[in-house]
Coordinates of C-alpha atoms and ligand atoms in Angstrom, one line a residue:
M1 CA 45.8 58.3 -22.2
N2 CA 49.2 59.1 -20.8
N3 CA 48.9 56.9 -17.8
M4 CA 47.4 53.9 -19.6
A5 CA 48.8 50.9 -21.4
R6 CA 47.2 50.0 -24.6
I7 CA 47.3 46.4 -25.9
Y8 CA 47.3 45.5 -29.5
F9 CA 46.9 42.0 -31.0
N10 CA 48.8 41.8 -34.1
S11 CA 48.1 38.8 -36.4
P12 CA 51.2 37.0 -37.7
C13 CA 49.7 37.6 -41.2
S14 CA 49.0 41.2 -40.7
N15 CA 52.3 42.1 -42.2
S16 CA 52.8 43.8 -45.3
N17 CA 52.9 40.6 -47.4
G18 CA 49.4 40.9 -48.8
N19 CA 47.4 38.4 -46.7
K20 CA 44.9 36.2 -48.6
M21 CA 43.2 34.9 -45.4
P22 CA 42.2 37.9 -43.3
P23 CA 42.1 37.0 -39.5
V24 CA 38.3 37.5 -39.3
W25 CA 37.8 34.5 -41.5
R26 CA 40.0 32.3 -39.3
W27 CA 37.8 33.2 -36.3
I28 CA 34.6 32.6 -38.2
L29 CA 35.9 29.2 -39.3
L30 CA 36.8 28.3 -35.7
A31 CA 33.4 29.4 -34.5
V32 CA 31.6 27.3 -37.1
I33 CA 33.5 24.2 -36.0
I34 CA 32.7 24.8 -32.4
I35 CA 29.0 25.5 -33.1
V36 CA 28.7 22.3 -35.1
A37 CA 30.4 20.2 -32.5
L38 CA 28.3 21.7 -29.7
S39 CA 25.1 21.2 -31.6
I40 CA 25.9 17.5 -31.8
F41 CA 27.0 16.8 -28.3
L42 CA 25.1 19.3 -26.1
P43 CA 21.5 18.1 -26.8
L44 CA 22.3 14.5 -25.7
P45 CA 22.4 14.9 -21.9
H46 CA 19.8 17.6 -22.1
I47 CA 17.3 15.4 -23.9
F48 CA 18.0 12.5 -21.6
S49 CA 17.6 14.6 -18.5
F50 CA 14.4 16.0 -19.8
H51 CA 13.0 12.6 -20.3
K52 CA 14.1 11.4 -16.9
S53 CA 12.8 14.4 -15.0
H54 CA 9.5 14.2 -16.8
A55 CA 9.2 10.5 -15.9
A56 CA 10.1 11.2 -12.2
E57 CA 7.5 14.0 -12.0
H58 CA 4.9 11.6 -13.4
L59 CA 5.8 8.9 -10.8
Q60 CA 5.8 11.3 -7.9
E61 CA 2.2 12.3 -8.5
L62 CA 0.1 10.9 -5.7
H63 CA -3.4 9.5 -5.9
Y64 CA -5.8 9.0 -2.9
G65 CA -8.5 6.5 -1.9
I66 CA -10.8 6.4 1.1
V67 CA -12.4 3.2 2.4
I68 CA -15.0 3.2 5.2
D69 CA -15.5 -0.1 7.0
C70 CA -19.1 -0.2 8.3
G71 CA -18.8 -3.0 10.8
S72 CA -21.3 -4.3 13.3
S73 CA -19.7 -2.4 16.2
G74 CA -19.0 0.9 14.4
S75 CA -17.7 2.5 11.2
R76 CA -14.1 3.4 10.6
V77 CA -12.5 5.5 7.9
F78 CA -9.1 4.7 6.4
V79 CA -7.2 6.9 3.9
Y80 CA -4.7 5.4 1.4
F81 CA -2.4 6.9 -1.2
W82 CA -0.2 5.6 -4.0
P83 CA 2.2 7.0 -6.6
T84 CA 1.5 6.6 -10.2
H85 CA 2.0 3.0 -11.3
S86 CA 5.5 2.2 -12.7
G87 CA 3.9 0.8 -15.9
N88 CA 5.5 -2.6 -15.4
P89 CA 2.7 -5.1 -15.6
R90 CA 4.5 -7.3 -13.0
D91 CA 4.1 -4.6 -10.3
L92 CA 1.0 -3.9 -8.3
L93 CA 0.0 -0.4 -7.2
D94 CA 2.1 0.7 -4.3
I95 CA -0.8 1.5 -1.9
Q96 CA 0.1 2.9 1.5
Q97 CA -1.9 4.0 4.4
L98 CA -1.8 7.8 5.0
L99 CA -0.1 9.0 8.1
D100 CA -0.6 12.3 9.9
D101 CA 2.2 14.7 10.9
S102 CA 3.0 12.7 14.0
G103 CA 3.3 9.4 12.0
K104 CA 0.0 8.0 13.1
A105 CA -2.4 6.4 10.7
V106 CA -5.2 8.6 9.6
V107 CA -8.1 6.6 11.0
K108 CA -11.3 7.5 12.8
K109 CA -14.1 5.4 14.2
V110 CA -17.7 6.3 15.1
S111 CA -20.1 4.1 17.0
P112 CA -22.6 2.5 16.8
G113 CA -22.6 0.5 13.6
L114 CA -24.4 1.5 10.5
S115 CA -26.9 -1.2 11.1
S116 CA -28.2 0.7 14.1
F117 CA -29.9 3.1 11.6
E118 CA -32.4 0.4 10.6
D119 CA -35.3 2.4 12.0
N120 CA -34.0 5.8 10.9
P121 CA -32.1 5.3 7.6
G122 CA -32.3 9.0 6.8
A123 CA -29.7 9.7 9.5
A124 CA -27.2 7.2 8.3
S125 CA -25.3 9.6 6.0
D126 CA -24.7 12.1 8.8
H127 CA -22.9 9.3 10.6
I128 CA -20.6 8.7 7.6
K129 CA -20.2 12.4 6.7
E130 CA -18.5 12.9 10.0
L131 CA -15.8 10.4 8.9
L132 CA -15.5 11.9 5.5
L133 CA -15.0 15.5 6.9
Y134 CA -12.2 14.1 9.0
A135 CA -10.6 12.1 6.1
Q136 CA -10.7 15.0 3.6
K137 CA -8.6 17.2 5.8
Y138 CA -5.6 15.0 5.0
I139 CA -6.1 15.0 1.2
P140 CA -5.1 18.0 -1.0
A141 CA -8.3 19.8 -2.1
N142 CA -7.4 19.6 -5.8
K143 CA -7.3 15.8 -5.5
Y144 CA -10.9 15.4 -4.2
P145 CA -12.4 14.9 -7.6
E146 CA -10.0 12.1 -8.5
T147 CA -10.1 10.4 -5.0
V148 CA -12.0 7.1 -5.0
L149 CA -14.4 6.5 -2.1
Y150 CA -15.8 3.1 -1.1
V151 CA -18.3 2.6 1.7
L152 CA -18.4 -1.1 2.5
A153 CA -20.6 -2.6 5.1
T154 CA -20.0 -6.0 6.8
A155 CA -21.7 -8.4 9.3
G156 CA -24.0 -5.9 11.1
M157 CA -25.7 -4.8 7.8
R158 CA -25.7 -8.4 6.5
M159 CA -27.9 -9.3 9.4
L160 CA -30.5 -6.8 8.5
P161 CA -33.4 -7.5 6.2
E162 CA -32.6 -6.5 2.6
S163 CA -35.2 -3.7 2.6
A164 CA -33.5 -2.1 5.5
Q165 CA -30.1 -2.5 3.9
R166 CA -31.4 -0.8 0.7
A167 CA -32.9 2.1 2.6
I168 CA -29.6 2.8 4.4
L169 CA -27.5 2.5 1.3
L170 CA -29.9 4.8 -0.6
D171 CA -29.5 7.5 1.9
L172 CA -25.7 7.3 1.7
R173 CA -25.7 7.3 -2.1
N174 CA -28.0 10.3 -2.3
D175 CA -26.6 12.4 0.4
I176 CA -22.8 11.9 0.2
K177 CA -22.5 13.1 -3.4
K178 CA -24.2 16.4 -2.4
D179 CA -21.4 17.3 0.0
F180 CA -18.4 15.6 -1.3
S181 CA -16.8 15.5 -4.8
F182 CA -15.0 12.2 -4.4
I183 CA -15.5 9.5 -7.1
A184 CA -18.4 7.5 -5.5
P185 CA -20.8 6.0 -8.0
E186 CA -23.6 3.9 -6.7
N187 CA -21.7 0.6 -6.7
H188 CA -19.1 2.1 -4.4
F189 CA -21.7 1.8 -1.6
E190 CA -22.3 -1.9 -0.8
V191 CA -22.8 -4.6 1.7
I192 CA -20.0 -6.9 1.0
S193 CA -20.3 -10.7 1.4
G194 CA -18.3 -12.5 4.1
K195 CA -16.4 -14.2 1.4
Q196 CA -15.3 -10.8 0.0
E197 CA -14.3 -9.7 3.4
G198 CA -12.2 -12.8 3.9
V199 CA -10.5 -12.4 0.5
Y200 CA -9.8 -8.7 1.1
A201 CA -8.2 -9.5 4.5
W202 CA -6.1 -12.3 2.8
I203 CA -5.0 -9.9 0.1
A204 CA -4.1 -7.1 2.6
I205 CA -1.8 -9.2 4.7
N206 CA -0.1 -10.9 1.8
Y207 CA 0.4 -7.6 0.0
V208 CA 2.0 -6.0 3.1
L209 CA 4.2 -9.0 3.6
G210 CA 5.4 -8.7 0.0
R211 CA 4.0 -12.1 -1.0
F212 CA 2.6 -10.9 -4.3
S213 CA 5.9 -9.4 -5.3
H214 CA 7.6 -11.4 -8.1
S215 CA 11.0 -9.7 -7.7
S216 CA 13.5 -11.0 -5.2
A217 CA 13.9 -7.5 -3.8
G218 CA 12.7 -6.6 -0.3
S219 CA 13.9 -8.1 2.9
D220 CA 10.8 -9.7 4.0
S221 CA 9.6 -10.8 0.7
S222 CA 12.9 -12.4 -0.3
A223 CA 12.8 -14.4 3.0
A224 CA 9.4 -15.8 2.1
P225 CA 9.3 -19.5 1.4
V226 CA 8.7 -20.5 -2.2
E227 CA 5.7 -22.5 -3.2
L228 CA 5.0 -24.6 -6.2
V229 CA 1.7 -23.7 -7.6
H230 CA -0.2 -26.1 -9.8
S231 CA -2.7 -24.5 -12.1
V232 CA -4.3 -25.0 -15.5
E233 CA -3.7 -22.9 -18.5
G234 CA -6.3 -23.8 -21.2
E235 CA -6.2 -27.6 -21.2
T236 CA -2.8 -28.2 -19.8
A237 CA -1.7 -28.4 -16.2
V238 CA 1.2 -26.1 -15.4
T239 CA 3.5 -25.7 -12.4
H240 CA 5.1 -22.5 -11.5
T241 CA 6.9 -21.2 -8.4
R242 CA 6.1 -18.1 -6.4
K243 CA 6.2 -16.9 -2.8
R244 CA 4.1 -18.9 -0.3
T245 CA 1.2 -16.9 0.9
V246 CA -0.1 -16.8 4.5
G247 CA -3.6 -17.6 5.6
I248 CA -5.9 -15.4 7.6
I249 CA -8.6 -15.7 10.3
D250 CA -10.6 -12.6 10.9
M251 CA -13.0 -12.5 13.8
G252 CA -15.0 -9.3 14.0
G253 CA -17.9 -8.5 16.3
G254 CA -20.5 -10.2 14.0
S255 CA -18.7 -12.7 11.8
V256 CA -15.6 -14.8 11.4
Q257 CA -13.7 -15.4 8.1
I258 CA -11.0 -17.9 7.3
A259 CA -9.1 -17.8 4.0
F260 CA -6.0 -19.5 2.7
E261 CA -4.5 -20.3 -0.7
V262 CA -5.0 -23.7 -2.3
T263 CA -1.9 -24.3 -4.3
D264 CA -2.8 -27.7 -5.6
L265 CA -5.5 -28.2 -8.2
R266 CA -5.9 -31.9 -7.1
H267 CA -7.1 -30.5 -3.7
S268 CA -9.1 -27.7 -5.1
K269 CA -11.3 -30.1 -7.1
D270 CA -12.6 -31.4 -3.8
I271 CA -13.6 -28.0 -2.6
P272 CA -17.2 -26.9 -3.4
R273 CA -17.1 -23.9 -5.8
S274 CA -19.0 -21.8 -3.2
L275 CA -15.9 -22.0 -0.9
L276 CA -13.4 -21.2 -3.5
S277 CA -12.5 -17.8 -4.8
E278 CA -10.2 -17.4 -7.8
F279 CA -9.1 -13.9 -8.7
N280 CA -6.4 -12.2 -10.7
L281 CA -4.8 -9.2 -8.9
G282 CA -2.8 -8.2 -12.0
C283 CA -4.2 -5.7 -14.4
Q284 CA -3.9 -7.9 -17.5
E285 CA -6.4 -10.5 -18.2
S286 CA -4.2 -13.6 -18.6
D287 CA -1.9 -12.9 -15.7
I288 CA -1.1 -16.3 -14.3
E289 CA 1.5 -14.8 -11.9
H290 CA -1.1 -12.8 -10.1
T291 CA -3.9 -15.4 -10.2
Y292 CA -4.7 -17.0 -6.9
Q293 CA -7.1 -19.7 -5.7
V294 CA -8.2 -19.2 -2.2
Y295 CA -10.4 -21.3 0.1
V296 CA -12.6 -18.8 1.9
T297 CA -15.6 -19.0 4.1
T298 CA -17.5 -16.9 6.5
F299 CA -19.6 -17.6 9.6
L300 CA -22.2 -15.0 10.3
G301 CA -23.1 -14.8 14.0
Y302 CA -19.7 -16.2 15.0
G303 CA -18.1 -12.9 15.7
A304 CA -17.3 -12.3 19.4
N305 CA -20.2 -9.9 20.1
S306 CA -22.8 -12.0 18.2
A307 CA -21.5 -15.1 20.0
R308 CA -22.0 -13.4 23.3
E309 CA -25.6 -12.6 22.4
R310 CA -26.2 -16.2 21.4
Y311 CA -24.6 -17.4 24.6
E312 CA -26.8 -15.2 26.7
D313 CA -29.9 -16.4 24.9
M314 CA -28.7 -19.9 25.5
L315 CA -28.3 -19.3 29.2
I316 CA -31.7 -17.7 29.4
Q317 CA -33.3 -20.6 27.6
Q318 CA -31.5 -23.1 29.9
S319 CA -32.5 -21.2 33.0
E320 CA -36.1 -21.0 31.9
S321 CA -36.3 -24.7 31.2
Q322 CA -34.2 -25.8 34.2
T323 CA -34.7 -23.4 37.0
R324 CA -37.9 -21.7 35.9
G325 CA -36.3 -18.3 35.5
V326 CA -34.2 -17.8 38.6
F327 CA -32.2 -14.5 38.2
P328 CA -29.4 -13.4 38.2
L329 CA -28.1 -16.1 35.9
R330 CA -24.9 -17.8 37.0
D331 CA -22.3 -17.1 34.2
V332 CA -19.0 -19.0 34.2
C333 CA -17.8 -16.7 31.4
L334 CA -17.7 -13.5 33.5
P335 CA -15.0 -12.7 36.0
A336 CA -15.9 -14.0 39.5
G337 CA -18.4 -11.7 41.2
M338 CA -19.0 -9.4 38.2
K339 CA -22.6 -8.3 37.6
Q340 CA -23.9 -7.7 34.2
S341 CA -27.3 -6.6 32.8
S342 CA -28.1 -7.2 29.2
K343 CA -31.1 -6.4 27.0
N344 CA -32.2 -8.9 24.4
D345 CA -33.8 -8.3 21.0
N346 CA -37.3 -8.4 22.6
G347 CA -36.3 -5.6 25.0
E348 CA -36.2 -7.8 28.0
T349 CA -33.4 -7.2 30.5
H350 CA -31.6 -10.1 32.2
D351 CA -29.0 -10.1 35.0
F352 CA -25.9 -12.2 35.1
V353 CA -23.4 -12.8 37.8
G354 CA -19.9 -14.1 37.1
L355 CA -18.4 -17.3 38.4
G356 CA -15.0 -16.8 36.7
D357 CA -14.4 -20.4 35.5
Y358 CA -12.4 -20.3 32.3
E359 CA -12.4 -24.1 31.6
A360 CA -16.1 -24.4 32.3
C361 CA -16.7 -21.4 30.0
K362 CA -14.8 -23.1 27.1
R363 CA -17.1 -26.1 27.6
A364 CA -20.2 -23.9 27.8
V365 CA -19.6 -22.1 24.5
E366 CA -18.9 -25.2 22.6
P367 CA -22.5 -25.9 21.5
L368 CA -22.6 -22.4 19.9
M369 CA -20.0 -23.6 17.3
N370 CA -22.5 -26.1 15.9
L371 CA -19.8 -28.8 15.6
T372 CA -22.4 -31.6 15.5
V373 CA -24.2 -30.3 12.4
P374 CA -24.0 -33.1 9.8
C375 CA -20.9 -32.8 7.7
S376 CA -21.8 -33.8 4.1
K377 CA -18.1 -33.8 3.1
K378 CA -15.3 -34.3 5.6
P379 CA -13.4 -32.6 7.2
C380 CA -15.8 -29.9 8.5
S381 CA -15.2 -26.9 10.6
L382 CA -17.9 -24.8 12.2
N383 CA -21.6 -25.3 11.4
G384 CA -20.9 -28.4 9.1
V385 CA -18.9 -26.4 6.6
Y386 CA -16.3 -28.2 4.6
Q387 CA -12.7 -27.1 5.3
P388 CA -9.8 -28.7 3.5
H389 CA -6.8 -30.0 5.6
I390 CA -4.7 -27.0 6.5
D391 CA -1.0 -27.3 5.7
L392 CA 0.5 -26.8 9.1
S393 CA 3.8 -25.7 7.7
S394 CA 2.2 -22.5 6.5
E395 CA 1.6 -19.4 8.5
F396 CA -1.7 -17.9 9.6
Y397 CA -2.5 -14.4 10.8
G398 CA -5.4 -13.5 13.1
F399 CA -7.1 -10.1 13.0
S400 CA -9.6 -8.0 14.9
E401 CA -10.8 -10.0 17.9
F402 CA -7.8 -12.3 17.7
W403 CA -5.6 -9.2 18.1
Y404 CA -7.7 -7.3 20.6
S405 CA -8.4 -10.4 22.8
A406 CA -4.7 -11.2 23.0
E407 CA -3.3 -7.7 23.3
D408 CA -5.7 -5.3 25.0
V409 CA -5.8 -7.0 28.4
F410 CA -3.3 -9.8 28.3
G411 CA -0.6 -7.8 26.4
I412 CA 0.5 -10.9 24.4
G413 CA -0.5 -9.9 20.8
G414 CA 1.9 -11.2 18.2
P415 CA 3.2 -14.8 17.9
Y416 CA 0.7 -17.0 19.6
S417 CA 1.4 -19.6 22.2
Y418 CA -1.5 -21.8 23.4
E419 CA 0.0 -22.3 26.9
E420 CA 0.7 -18.6 27.5
Y421 CA -2.8 -17.6 26.3
Q422 CA -4.6 -20.2 28.4
S423 CA -2.7 -19.3 31.5
K424 CA -3.4 -15.6 31.1
A425 CA -7.1 -16.2 30.4
K426 CA -7.5 -18.6 33.3
E427 CA -5.9 -16.1 35.7
F428 CA -8.0 -13.2 34.4
C429 CA -11.3 -15.1 34.6
S430 CA -10.7 -16.4 38.1
T431 CA -9.6 -13.0 39.6
S432 CA -12.4 -11.4 41.5
W433 CA -14.2 -8.5 39.8
E434 CA -13.5 -6.3 42.7
V435 CA -9.7 -6.7 42.1
L436 CA -10.0 -6.4 38.4
S437 CA -12.1 -3.3 38.4
G438 CA -9.7 -1.7 40.9
R439 CA -6.9 -2.3 38.4
Y440 CA -8.9 -1.0 35.6
K441 CA -9.6 2.2 37.5
Q442 CA -5.9 2.6 38.1
N443 CA -5.5 2.5 34.3
L444 CA -3.5 -0.7 34.2
Y445 CA -5.2 -1.7 31.0
P446 CA -5.0 1.5 28.9
K447 CA -5.8 -0.3 25.6
A448 CA -9.1 -1.9 26.8
D449 CA -12.4 0.0 26.8
D450 CA -15.1 -0.9 29.4
H451 CA -16.9 -3.3 27.0
R452 CA -13.7 -5.2 26.2
F453 CA -12.8 -5.5 29.8
R454 CA -16.1 -6.8 31.0
F455 CA -16.3 -9.4 28.3
Q456 CA -12.6 -10.3 28.0
C457 CA -13.2 -13.6 29.8
F458 CA -16.0 -14.7 27.5
K459 CA -14.2 -13.5 24.3
S460 CA -10.9 -15.2 25.1
A461 CA -12.7 -18.5 25.7
W462 CA -14.7 -18.1 22.5
M463 CA -11.6 -17.2 20.4
S464 CA -9.7 -20.1 21.8
Q465 CA -12.5 -22.6 21.1
V466 CA -13.1 -21.3 17.6
F467 CA -9.5 -21.5 16.7
H468 CA -8.6 -24.9 18.1
K469 CA -11.9 -26.8 18.1
G470 CA -13.9 -25.1 15.4
L471 CA -11.1 -24.5 12.8
S472 CA -9.0 -27.4 14.0
F473 CA -5.7 -25.8 14.6
P474 CA -3.7 -28.1 16.9
T475 CA -2.7 -26.6 20.3
T476 CA 0.9 -27.2 19.3
Y477 CA 0.6 -25.0 16.2
R478 CA 3.3 -22.3 16.4
K479 CA 2.8 -20.4 13.2
F480 CA -0.1 -18.3 14.2
T481 CA 0.3 -14.5 14.8
S482 CA -2.3 -12.1 16.0
A483 CA -1.8 -8.8 14.3
Q484 CA -3.2 -5.4 13.7
L485 CA -0.1 -3.7 12.2
V486 CA 2.5 -5.5 10.2
N487 CA 5.7 -3.7 9.2
G488 CA 4.1 -0.6 10.7
K489 CA 1.2 -0.9 8.3
D490 CA -2.5 -1.5 9.1
V491 CA -3.5 -4.9 7.6
G492 CA -7.2 -4.6 7.9
W493 CA -9.4 -5.9 5.0
T494 CA -10.0 -2.4 3.8
L495 CA -6.5 -2.3 2.3
G496 CA -7.2 -5.5 0.5
A497 CA -10.5 -4.1 -0.8
L498 CA -8.8 -1.1 -2.3
I499 CA -6.0 -3.3 -3.9
Y500 CA -8.7 -5.5 -5.4
K501 CA -10.9 -2.7 -6.6
T502 CA -8.1 -0.6 -8.1
R503 CA -6.4 -3.5 -9.7
F504 CA -7.2 -2.3 -13.2
L505 CA -5.9 1.2 -12.6
P506 CA -2.3 0.4 -13.6
L507 CA -3.6 -0.7 -17.0
R508 CA -3.5 2.9 -18.2
D509 CA 0.0 3.3 -17.0
V510 CA 1.1 0.0 -18.5
E511 CA -0.2 1.1 -21.8
K512 CA 1.3 4.5 -21.4
L513 CA 4.7 3.0 -20.7
T514 CA 4.5 0.7 -23.6
E515 CA 3.7 3.6 -25.9
Q516 CA 6.5 5.7 -24.4
L517 CA 9.0 2.8 -24.9
Q518 CA 7.8 2.6 -28.5
V519 CA 8.2 6.4 -29.0
S520 CA 11.5 6.4 -27.3
S521 CA 12.8 3.6 -29.5
N522 CA 11.6 5.5 -32.6
W523 CA 13.2 8.6 -31.2
R524 CA 16.5 6.9 -30.5
H525 CA 16.4 5.5 -34.1
S526 CA 15.8 8.9 -35.7
Y527 CA 18.2 10.6 -33.3
S528 CA 21.0 8.2 -34.2
L529 CA 20.3 9.0 -37.9
D530 CA 20.5 12.7 -37.1
V531 CA 23.8 12.2 -35.2
S532 CA 25.3 10.3 -38.1
F533 CA 24.3 13.1 -40.5
M534 CA 25.7 15.7 -38.2
L535 CA 29.0 13.8 -37.8
M536 CA 29.4 13.6 -41.5
A537 CA 28.7 17.3 -41.8
C538 CA 31.2 18.1 -39.1
C539 CA 33.9 16.0 -40.8
F540 CA 33.2 17.8 -44.0
V541 CA 33.5 21.2 -42.3
V542 CA 36.7 20.2 -40.5
L543 CA 38.3 18.9 -43.6
T544 CA 37.4 22.0 -45.5
A545 CA 38.8 24.1 -42.7
I546 CA 42.1 22.2 -42.8
V547 CA 42.4 22.6 -46.6
V548 CA 41.7 26.3 -46.4
Y549 CA 44.1 26.6 -43.5
M550 CA 46.9 24.8 -45.4
K551 CA 46.4 27.0 -48.4
W552 CA 46.5 30.1 -46.2
L553 CA 49.7 29.0 -44.5
K554 CA 51.4 29.0 -47.8
C555 CA 50.7 32.6 -48.2
C556 CA 52.0 33.5 -44.7
P557 CA 55.6 34.4 -43.7
R558 CA 57.7 31.7 -42.0
R559 CA 57.8 31.5 -38.3
A560 CA 61.4 32.7 -38.2
D561 CA 60.4 35.9 -39.9
L562 CA 57.5 36.4 -37.7
S563 CA 59.7 36.2 -34.6
R564 CA 61.1 39.6 -35.6
V565 CA 57.7 41.1 -35.9
P566 CA 56.1 42.4 -32.8
S567 CA 53.1 40.4 -32.0
M568 CA 51.9 42.6 -29.2
S569 CA 52.9 46.1 -28.4
Y570 CA 52.8 48.2 -25.3
F571 CA 52.6 51.9 -25.7
M572 CA 53.7 53.2 -22.4
T573 CA 54.2 56.5 -20.8
D574 CA 57.7 57.8 -19.8
Q575 CA 56.7 57.2 -16.3
D576 CA 56.0 53.5 -17.0
Q577 CA 59.4 53.0 -18.6
I578 CA 61.2 54.4 -15.7
E579 CA 59.2 52.4 -13.2
Q580 CA 59.7 49.1 -15.1
G581 CA 63.3 49.8 -16.1
L582 CA 62.7 48.4 -19.5
Q583 CA 64.8 49.2 -22.5
F584 CA 62.4 51.0 -24.5
T585 CA 62.4 53.6 -27.2
K586 CA 59.6 56.1 -27.1
G587 CA 56.8 55.1 -29.4
Q588 CA 58.3 51.7 -30.3
G589 CA 56.8 48.3 -29.2
F590 CA 58.7 45.3 -27.8
I591 CA 58.1 41.5 -28.0
L592 CA 56.4 39.9 -25.1
Ligands
GTP1 N1 -9.2 -2.1 21.8 C1 -9.9 -1.9 20.7 N2 -11.0 -2.8 20.4 C2 -11.7 -2.6 19.3 C3 -11.3 -1.6 18.4 N3 -12.2 -1.7 17.4 C4 -13.0 -2.7 17.6 N4 -12.7 -3.2 18.8 C5 -13.4 -4.4 19.4 O1 -13.3 -5.5 18.6 C6 -14.5 -6.1 18.4 C7 -14.6 -6.3 16.9 O2 -14.6 -5.1 16.2 P1 -14.2 -5.0 14.7 O3 -13.0 -5.8 14.4 O4 -14.3 -3.6 14.4 O5 -15.4 -5.8 14.1 P2 -16.7 -5.2 13.3 O6 -16.2 -4.6 12.0 O7 -17.5 -4.4 14.2 O8 -17.4 -6.6 13.1 P3 -17.9 -7.3 11.7 O9 -19.0 -6.5 11.2 O10 -18.1 -8.7 12.1 O11 -16.7 -7.2 10.8 C8 -15.6 -5.1 18.8 O12 -16.4 -5.7 19.7 C9 -14.8 -4.0 19.6 O13 -15.1 -4.2 21.0 C10 -10.2 -0.8 18.7 O14 -9.8 0.1 17.9 N5 -9.6 -1.0 19.8

């Protein structure tokens, strides 16, 4: 006690005047005012931040989808993901391809194609399971039950008799659900039509290029030219503007698809309904902004591998009629000196020897395009099928064979130039097989597998003829790009299939957002009432406090008097006094 200083707080009113407002009440009054003020202003940011963080959490939740493309040359699995939809009906789902830790797309291919299980359909599911086991490693296990799975087969399966298709699909439907918990009802396993395949490829590229986006945001999308679209709403013709879409040509192993938007109803009237596809990518029924009319057609048997088979059959037939079966057959579409043995559908083996003549090859494959088939309505493309005039100011993208044929061996994938392509192809075909195979062994063509390399000469001639002679693109056309990835994203038709098949998913989020907006506007209304009430209460409390304080002041001594009264006293030891040199009387306080 001796060595310590004690501090006393003396109220100015705690004198001997008989105070009517004890200090404790003053503090209570102050506390009430502070509490009332805090209760009004503190919840605002808190409530808003709660709403914001809740919404952010909701949007960050990821959803997954798996699509397996069962093509004629093999089956390939793709994994996609998307965050919860924004709830804005103008937005489509933001579907992205899943990448692994090294930034590579999660994709796996198994060969041969699903159609090769024609005689053993019970083994088809094992083939697909291998792909699913791979894909599911990249998806969080708790998401399996809400992950959608589509197994979609194309040209290879289309070429099988229906009974064989059914047997294979049945095996998949029965077996896959036993081992995997993905969402995969029966209709998620199907053989899609060529038209669907074309439309899906068209959707995929336009989606990735941002051509379906109706906002001006996004670098590529904002650079897209604007198109006037004439359509009909009810009885009236309307015109609206939106981004110009690009056309596609997709050449697989078995079939070829071409699809492009028809933006003028006057032209679409000329197009047979079977060649026109109208669809709405929006989640709401009368969504004109997302409704597109696309000319789409498919040519089964016009894919590069099927065309090669037809070509070999044609050579065999010609040789049988002309040379009475002299073998090996001389083949202008194989590199000079290359020998090739092929088995036909009857199990017969035929030998071919390459002559390496690219121009002669182009002429030789022409009859396979069936350009002389009567054309009931002009103009026609392959096989007598009507094709409206193509607007050459619009862009086209070429997929699959168009990409592999240009890129794998020639290294010129991307913007297409007729002259460059022809010169590369001519040079390749005419180079002797001995030289070419030497280069191949030195790994100078790392992207090309053995099959691609052997048939590159044929495939490049076929691709060129289909593009220019069959589909009538002039050799001067400069707006064609072969592509596999665009903006780093895979633009295969599987992405388009998922976009199309999940187009109604946002509906739930659109409804949820509308409800939330409703609730939040109600909440804001009731909250503003609360705030008004609280403010009035606060004013009342403050006014009362002022009145009480004024009354209390009257009972207090004047400030001048108070100045003589010690407000805070130190009680110090003798030692303290000496050390601080203060004038101090023992036991008496001093004014601070
Ligand atoms: N370099 C390379 N070539 C490929 C690849 N995938 C397929 N090809 C080749 O491209 C050709 C066409 O293959 P896809 O585009 O997969 O066609 P598909 O799905 O088998 O055929 P469709 O059933 O007609 O759609 C095949 O003959 C293959 O030789 C690949 O990943 N890399």
